[in-house]
CSV table of C-alpha atoms in Angstrom, one decimal:
chain,number,residue,atom,x,y,z
A,62,MET,CA,32.7,69.1,92.2
A,63,THR,CA,34.9,70.7,94.8
A,64,PHE,CA,34.8,74.0,96.7
A,65,ALA,CA,37.9,75.9,97.8
A,66,LEU,CA,38.3,79.1,99.9
A,67,LEU,CA,39.4,82.2,98.0
A,68,PRO,CA,41.0,84.4,100.7
A,69,ILE,CA,40.1,88.1,100.3
A,70,LEU,CA,39.9,89.3,103.9
A,71,ASP,CA,43.4,90.7,104.2
A,72,THR,CA,43.0,92.3,100.7
A,73,MET,CA,39.9,94.1,101.8
A,74,ILE,CA,41.3,95.2,105.2
A,75,ASP,CA,44.3,96.7,103.3
A,76,LEU,CA,41.9,98.5,101.0
A,77,TYR,CA,39.8,100.0,103.7
A,78,GLN,CA,42.8,101.1,105.7
A,79,LYS,CA,43.5,103.6,102.9
A,80,PRO,CA,41.9,107.1,102.7
A,81,ARG,CA,38.4,107.2,101.0
A,82,THR,CA,39.7,108.7,97.8
A,83,TYR,CA,39.4,108.2,94.1
A,84,GLU,CA,42.6,106.2,94.2
A,85,ARG,CA,41.0,103.7,96.6
A,86,PHE,CA,38.0,103.4,94.3
A,87,GLN,CA,40.3,102.7,91.3
A,88,GLU,CA,42.3,100.2,93.3
A,89,PHE,CA,39.0,98.4,94.1
A,90,LEU,CA,38.0,98.4,90.5
A,91,PHE,CA,41.3,96.9,89.4
A,92,SER,CA,41.1,94.2,92.1
A,93,LEU,CA,37.5,93.4,90.9
A,94,GLN,CA,38.0,93.3,87.1
A,95,GLY,CA,41.7,93.4,86.4
A,96,ASP,CA,42.7,95.1,83.1
A,97,THR,CA,39.4,94.4,81.4
A,98,GLN,CA,36.4,96.6,82.1
A,99,GLY,CA,33.4,94.6,82.9
A,100,ASP,CA,35.4,91.4,83.7
A,101,LEU,CA,35.4,89.7,87.1
A,102,VAL,CA,38.7,88.4,88.4
A,103,LEU,CA,38.0,88.7,92.1
A,104,PRO,CA,34.4,88.4,93.3
A,105,ILE,CA,34.2,91.3,95.7
A,106,MET,CA,31.3,93.2,94.0
A,107,GLY,CA,29.2,93.2,97.1
A,108,PHE,CA,31.7,95.4,99.0
A,109,ASN,CA,31.3,99.1,98.9
A,110,PRO,CA,34.7,100.5,97.9
A,111,MET,CA,34.0,103.9,99.6
A,112,ALA,CA,32.6,102.4,102.8
A,113,LYS,CA,33.3,104.2,106.1
A,114,GLU,CA,35.2,103.0,109.1
A,115,HIS,CA,32.5,100.7,110.4
A,116,ILE,CA,33.2,98.2,107.6
A,117,LEU,CA,36.8,98.0,108.5
A,118,GLU,CA,35.8,97.4,112.1
A,119,LYS,CA,33.5,94.6,111.1
A,120,LEU,CA,36.3,93.1,109.0
A,121,TYR,CA,38.6,93.1,112.0
A,122,GLU,CA,35.8,91.5,114.0
A,123,LEU,CA,35.4,88.8,111.4
A,124,LYS,CA,39.1,88.2,111.3
A,125,ALA,CA,39.2,87.8,115.1
A,126,LEU,CA,36.4,85.3,114.7
A,127,GLU,CA,38.5,83.5,112.1
A,128,ILE,CA,35.9,83.6,109.3
A,129,GLU,CA,38.1,82.3,106.6
A,130,PRO,CA,39.5,79.3,108.5
A,131,ILE,CA,35.9,78.4,109.5
A,132,MET,CA,34.8,78.7,105.8
A,133,ASP,CA,37.8,76.6,104.7
A,134,GLN,CA,37.0,73.9,107.2
A,135,THR,CA,33.3,73.9,106.2
A,136,LEU,CA,34.2,73.6,102.5
A,137,SER,CA,36.7,70.8,103.2
A,138,GLU,CA,34.0,68.8,105.1
A,139,LEU,CA,31.5,69.5,102.2
A,140,ASN,CA,34.0,68.2,99.7
A,141,LYS,CA,34.3,64.9,101.6
A,142,LYS,CA,30.6,64.6,101.6
A,143,LEU,CA,30.2,65.3,97.9
A,144,LYS,CA,33.2,63.2,96.8
A,145,SER,CA,33.0,64.7,93.3
A,146,GLU,CA,29.8,62.9,92.6
A,147,HIS,CA,28.2,65.7,90.6
A,148,THR,CA,30.7,67.3,88.2
A,149,ASP,CA,34.4,68.0,88.0
A,150,GLN,CA,33.8,71.7,88.3
A,151,ASN,CA,35.9,73.5,90.9
A,152,PHE,CA,34.5,76.6,92.7
A,153,LYS,CA,36.3,79.4,94.5
A,154,VAL,CA,34.4,80.7,97.5
A,155,ALA,CA,34.9,84.3,98.8
A,156,PHE,CA,32.7,86.0,101.3
A,157,ASN,CA,31.3,89.5,100.6
A,158,LEU,CA,30.5,92.0,103.4
A,159,LEU,CA,27.7,94.3,102.4
A,160,ASP,CA,27.0,97.7,104.0
A,161,ASP,CA,23.4,97.7,105.0
A,162,LEU,CA,24.0,100.3,107.7
A,163,LYS,CA,25.5,103.4,105.9
A,164,GLY,CA,25.8,102.2,102.3
A,165,SER,CA,23.3,104.2,100.2
A,166,TRP,CA,23.9,102.0,97.2
A,167,THR,CA,23.1,98.7,98.9
A,168,ASN,CA,19.5,97.5,99.3
A,169,ARG,CA,19.5,94.4,101.5
A,170,PHE,CA,16.5,92.8,99.9
A,171,ILE,CA,17.6,93.2,96.3
A,172,SER,CA,21.1,92.2,97.1
A,173,ASP,CA,19.9,89.0,98.8
A,174,TYR,CA,17.6,88.2,95.9
A,175,ASP,CA,20.3,88.6,93.4
A,176,ASN,CA,22.8,86.5,95.4
A,177,LYS,CA,20.2,83.7,95.5
A,178,PHE,CA,18.6,83.8,92.1
A,179,LYS,CA,20.8,85.8,89.7
A,180,ILE,CA,24.1,84.1,90.1
A,181,GLY,CA,24.7,82.9,86.5
A,182,GLY,CA,27.7,85.2,86.0
A,183,LEU,CA,29.3,83.9,89.1
A,184,ILE,CA,28.6,80.3,88.3
A,185,ASN,CA,30.0,80.7,84.8
A,186,ARG,CA,33.3,81.9,86.4
A,187,ASN,CA,33.3,79.3,89.1
A,188,PHE,CA,32.7,81.7,92.0
A,189,CYS,CA,30.5,81.5,95.1
A,190,THR,CA,30.0,84.6,97.3
A,191,PRO,CA,28.3,84.0,100.7
A,192,LEU,CA,26.8,87.3,101.9
A,193,PHE,CA,27.4,88.8,105.2
A,194,TRP,CA,25.9,92.1,106.5
A,195,ALA,CA,27.4,95.0,108.4
A,196,SER,CA,24.4,95.1,110.7
A,197,GLU,CA,24.7,91.5,111.9
A,198,ASP,CA,26.4,89.8,114.7
A,199,TYR,CA,28.2,86.6,113.8
A,200,SER,CA,29.0,83.2,115.2
A,201,ILE,CA,30.8,80.1,114.0
A,202,GLU,CA,27.5,78.5,113.2
A,203,LYS,CA,26.2,81.4,111.1
A,204,ILE,CA,29.5,81.5,109.1
A,205,LYS,CA,29.1,77.8,108.4
A,206,ILE,CA,25.5,78.1,107.3
A,207,ARG,CA,26.2,81.0,105.0
A,208,THR,CA,29.1,79.1,103.4
A,209,LEU,CA,27.0,76.0,102.9
A,210,GLU,CA,24.1,78.0,101.4
A,211,SER,CA,26.3,79.5,98.7
A,212,ALA,CA,27.9,76.2,97.9
A,213,TYR,CA,24.7,74.3,97.6
A,214,ARG,CA,23.2,76.9,95.3
A,215,ALA,CA,26.2,76.5,93.0
A,216,LEU,CA,25.6,72.7,93.1
A,217,TYR,CA,21.9,73.2,92.3
A,218,TRP,CA,22.7,75.5,89.4
A,219,GLN,CA,24.6,72.7,87.7
A,220,THR,CA,21.3,71.2,86.6
A,221,LYS,CA,18.7,73.9,87.2
A,222,ARG,CA,19.6,77.5,86.3
A,223,ASN,CA,17.9,80.8,86.1
A,224,PRO,CA,14.7,80.3,88.0
A,225,THR,CA,11.8,82.1,86.3
A,226,THR,CA,8.5,81.1,87.8
A,227,LEU,CA,7.6,81.2,91.5
A,228,LYS,CA,7.7,77.4,91.5
A,229,GLU,CA,11.3,77.3,90.2
A,230,HIS,CA,12.3,79.8,92.9
A,231,VAL,CA,10.6,77.8,95.6
A,232,GLU,CA,12.1,74.4,94.4
A,233,GLN,CA,15.6,75.9,94.6
A,234,GLU,CA,15.2,77.2,98.1
A,235,LYS,CA,13.5,74.0,99.3
A,236,PHE,CA,16.6,72.2,98.1
A,237,ILE,CA,18.8,74.6,100.0
A,238,GLY,CA,16.8,74.3,103.2
A,239,LYS,CA,16.9,70.5,103.1
A,240,GLU,CA,20.6,70.3,102.4
A,241,VAL,CA,21.7,72.9,104.9
A,242,GLY,CA,19.2,71.7,107.5
A,243,PHE,CA,17.0,74.7,108.0
A,244,ASN,CA,14.0,74.2,110.2
A,245,LYS,CA,11.8,77.3,110.4
A,246,HIS,CA,8.9,77.4,112.8
A,247,ILE,CA,5.9,79.4,111.6
A,248,ALA,CA,2.3,79.4,112.7
A,249,ASP,CA,0.0,77.0,110.9
A,250,GLY,CA,-2.3,79.8,109.8
A,251,GLU,CA,0.6,81.7,108.3
A,252,TYR,CA,1.9,78.6,106.6
A,253,MET,CA,-1.5,77.9,105.1
A,254,GLN,CA,-1.8,81.4,103.7
A,255,LEU,CA,1.6,81.1,102.0
A,256,GLU,CA,0.7,77.6,100.8
A,257,GLU,CA,-2.5,79.0,99.2
A,258,PHE,CA,-0.7,81.9,97.6
A,259,TYR,CA,2.0,79.5,96.3
A,260,LYS,CA,-0.5,77.0,94.8
A,261,LYS,CA,-2.4,79.8,93.1
A,262,ASN,CA,0.6,81.6,91.7
A,263,GLN,CA,3.3,78.9,91.3
A,264,HIS,CA,3.5,79.3,87.5
A,265,GLN,CA,3.7,83.1,87.6
A,266,ASP,CA,6.9,84.7,86.4
A,267,ASN,CA,6.1,88.2,87.6
A,268,PHE,CA,9.2,89.5,89.4
A,269,ASN,CA,7.2,91.7,91.8
A,270,LEU,CA,5.0,88.9,92.8
A,271,ILE,CA,7.9,86.5,93.4
A,272,PHE,CA,9.8,89.2,95.3
A,273,ASN,CA,6.7,89.9,97.5
A,274,PHE,CA,6.3,86.3,98.3
A,275,PHE,CA,9.9,85.9,99.4
A,276,TYR,CA,10.5,89.2,101.2
A,277,GLY,CA,7.1,90.4,102.3
A,278,ASN,CA,5.0,93.5,102.0
A,279,GLU,CA,7.3,95.9,103.9
A,280,ALA,CA,10.2,95.0,101.6
A,281,SER,CA,8.1,95.5,98.5
A,282,LYS,CA,6.7,98.8,99.8
A,283,SER,CA,10.2,100.1,100.6
A,284,LEU,CA,11.1,99.6,96.9
A,285,ALA,CA,7.8,100.9,95.6
A,286,PHE,CA,7.1,97.4,94.3
A,287,ALA,CA,3.5,96.0,94.0
A,288,SER,CA,2.1,93.9,96.8
A,289,PHE,CA,-0.2,91.0,96.2
A,290,GLY,CA,-2.4,90.5,99.2
A,291,LEU,CA,-0.1,88.5,101.5
A,292,ASN,CA,-0.7,89.5,105.1
A,293,SER,CA,1.5,86.9,106.8
A,294,LYS,CA,4.4,88.0,108.9
A,295,ALA,CA,6.2,84.9,107.7
A,296,THR,CA,7.7,85.0,104.2
A,297,GLY,CA,8.4,82.7,101.3
A,298,HIS,CA,11.8,81.9,102.9
A,299,ASP,CA,10.0,80.6,106.0
A,300,TYR,CA,7.7,78.6,103.7
A,301,CYS,CA,10.6,77.0,101.9
A,302,TYR,CA,12.7,76.3,105.0
A,303,LYS,CA,9.9,74.9,107.2
């Protein structure tokens, strides 16, 4: 298995330099799906084609930080580590910048969930899409981590796809945490509450319950999803990455 950068930064800068018109939207759609409606030829679906100027400014910021050369180097190092020991599948990796500041059609929690646990369409087309957010500040280290997360999820999905139960979701993210080297520090009391919840509900396939575990009560309430008694400030991500 190998991973290679799919450069999209200059394409998106060129798009956002144009007026926010119907023509820009149509150009985005053609870049996304080509001549076939519903297809995916360039994995830029996280971008908002009608985003305002702050997204262009963030893209310039990421260009100055050399996001794509950093991603390219990170993937090259990962390829040397993997040495094609898993499969001969080759993935193209393109970052997506999501507008969680002024983009009304982007919900950060749902977008994050989908990018972690509903990636079958991307995997089938040999794409990986590390997510970046308009509201965040970035560093070389953060770019490397996001790139590795996405690549390791693609690797995991070679043998274990479409997590359904809470247990399957947690197993995936524990694998990611181990491979990327996450080390979250959470209070023992919060960890124990999450552990008790997990053991009680690990075989549940209720989406609202799984979402609540990973993103917490405030995220669930913001989407009018049910909550399930978790009072910890820590979330399922902290639990998996401890």
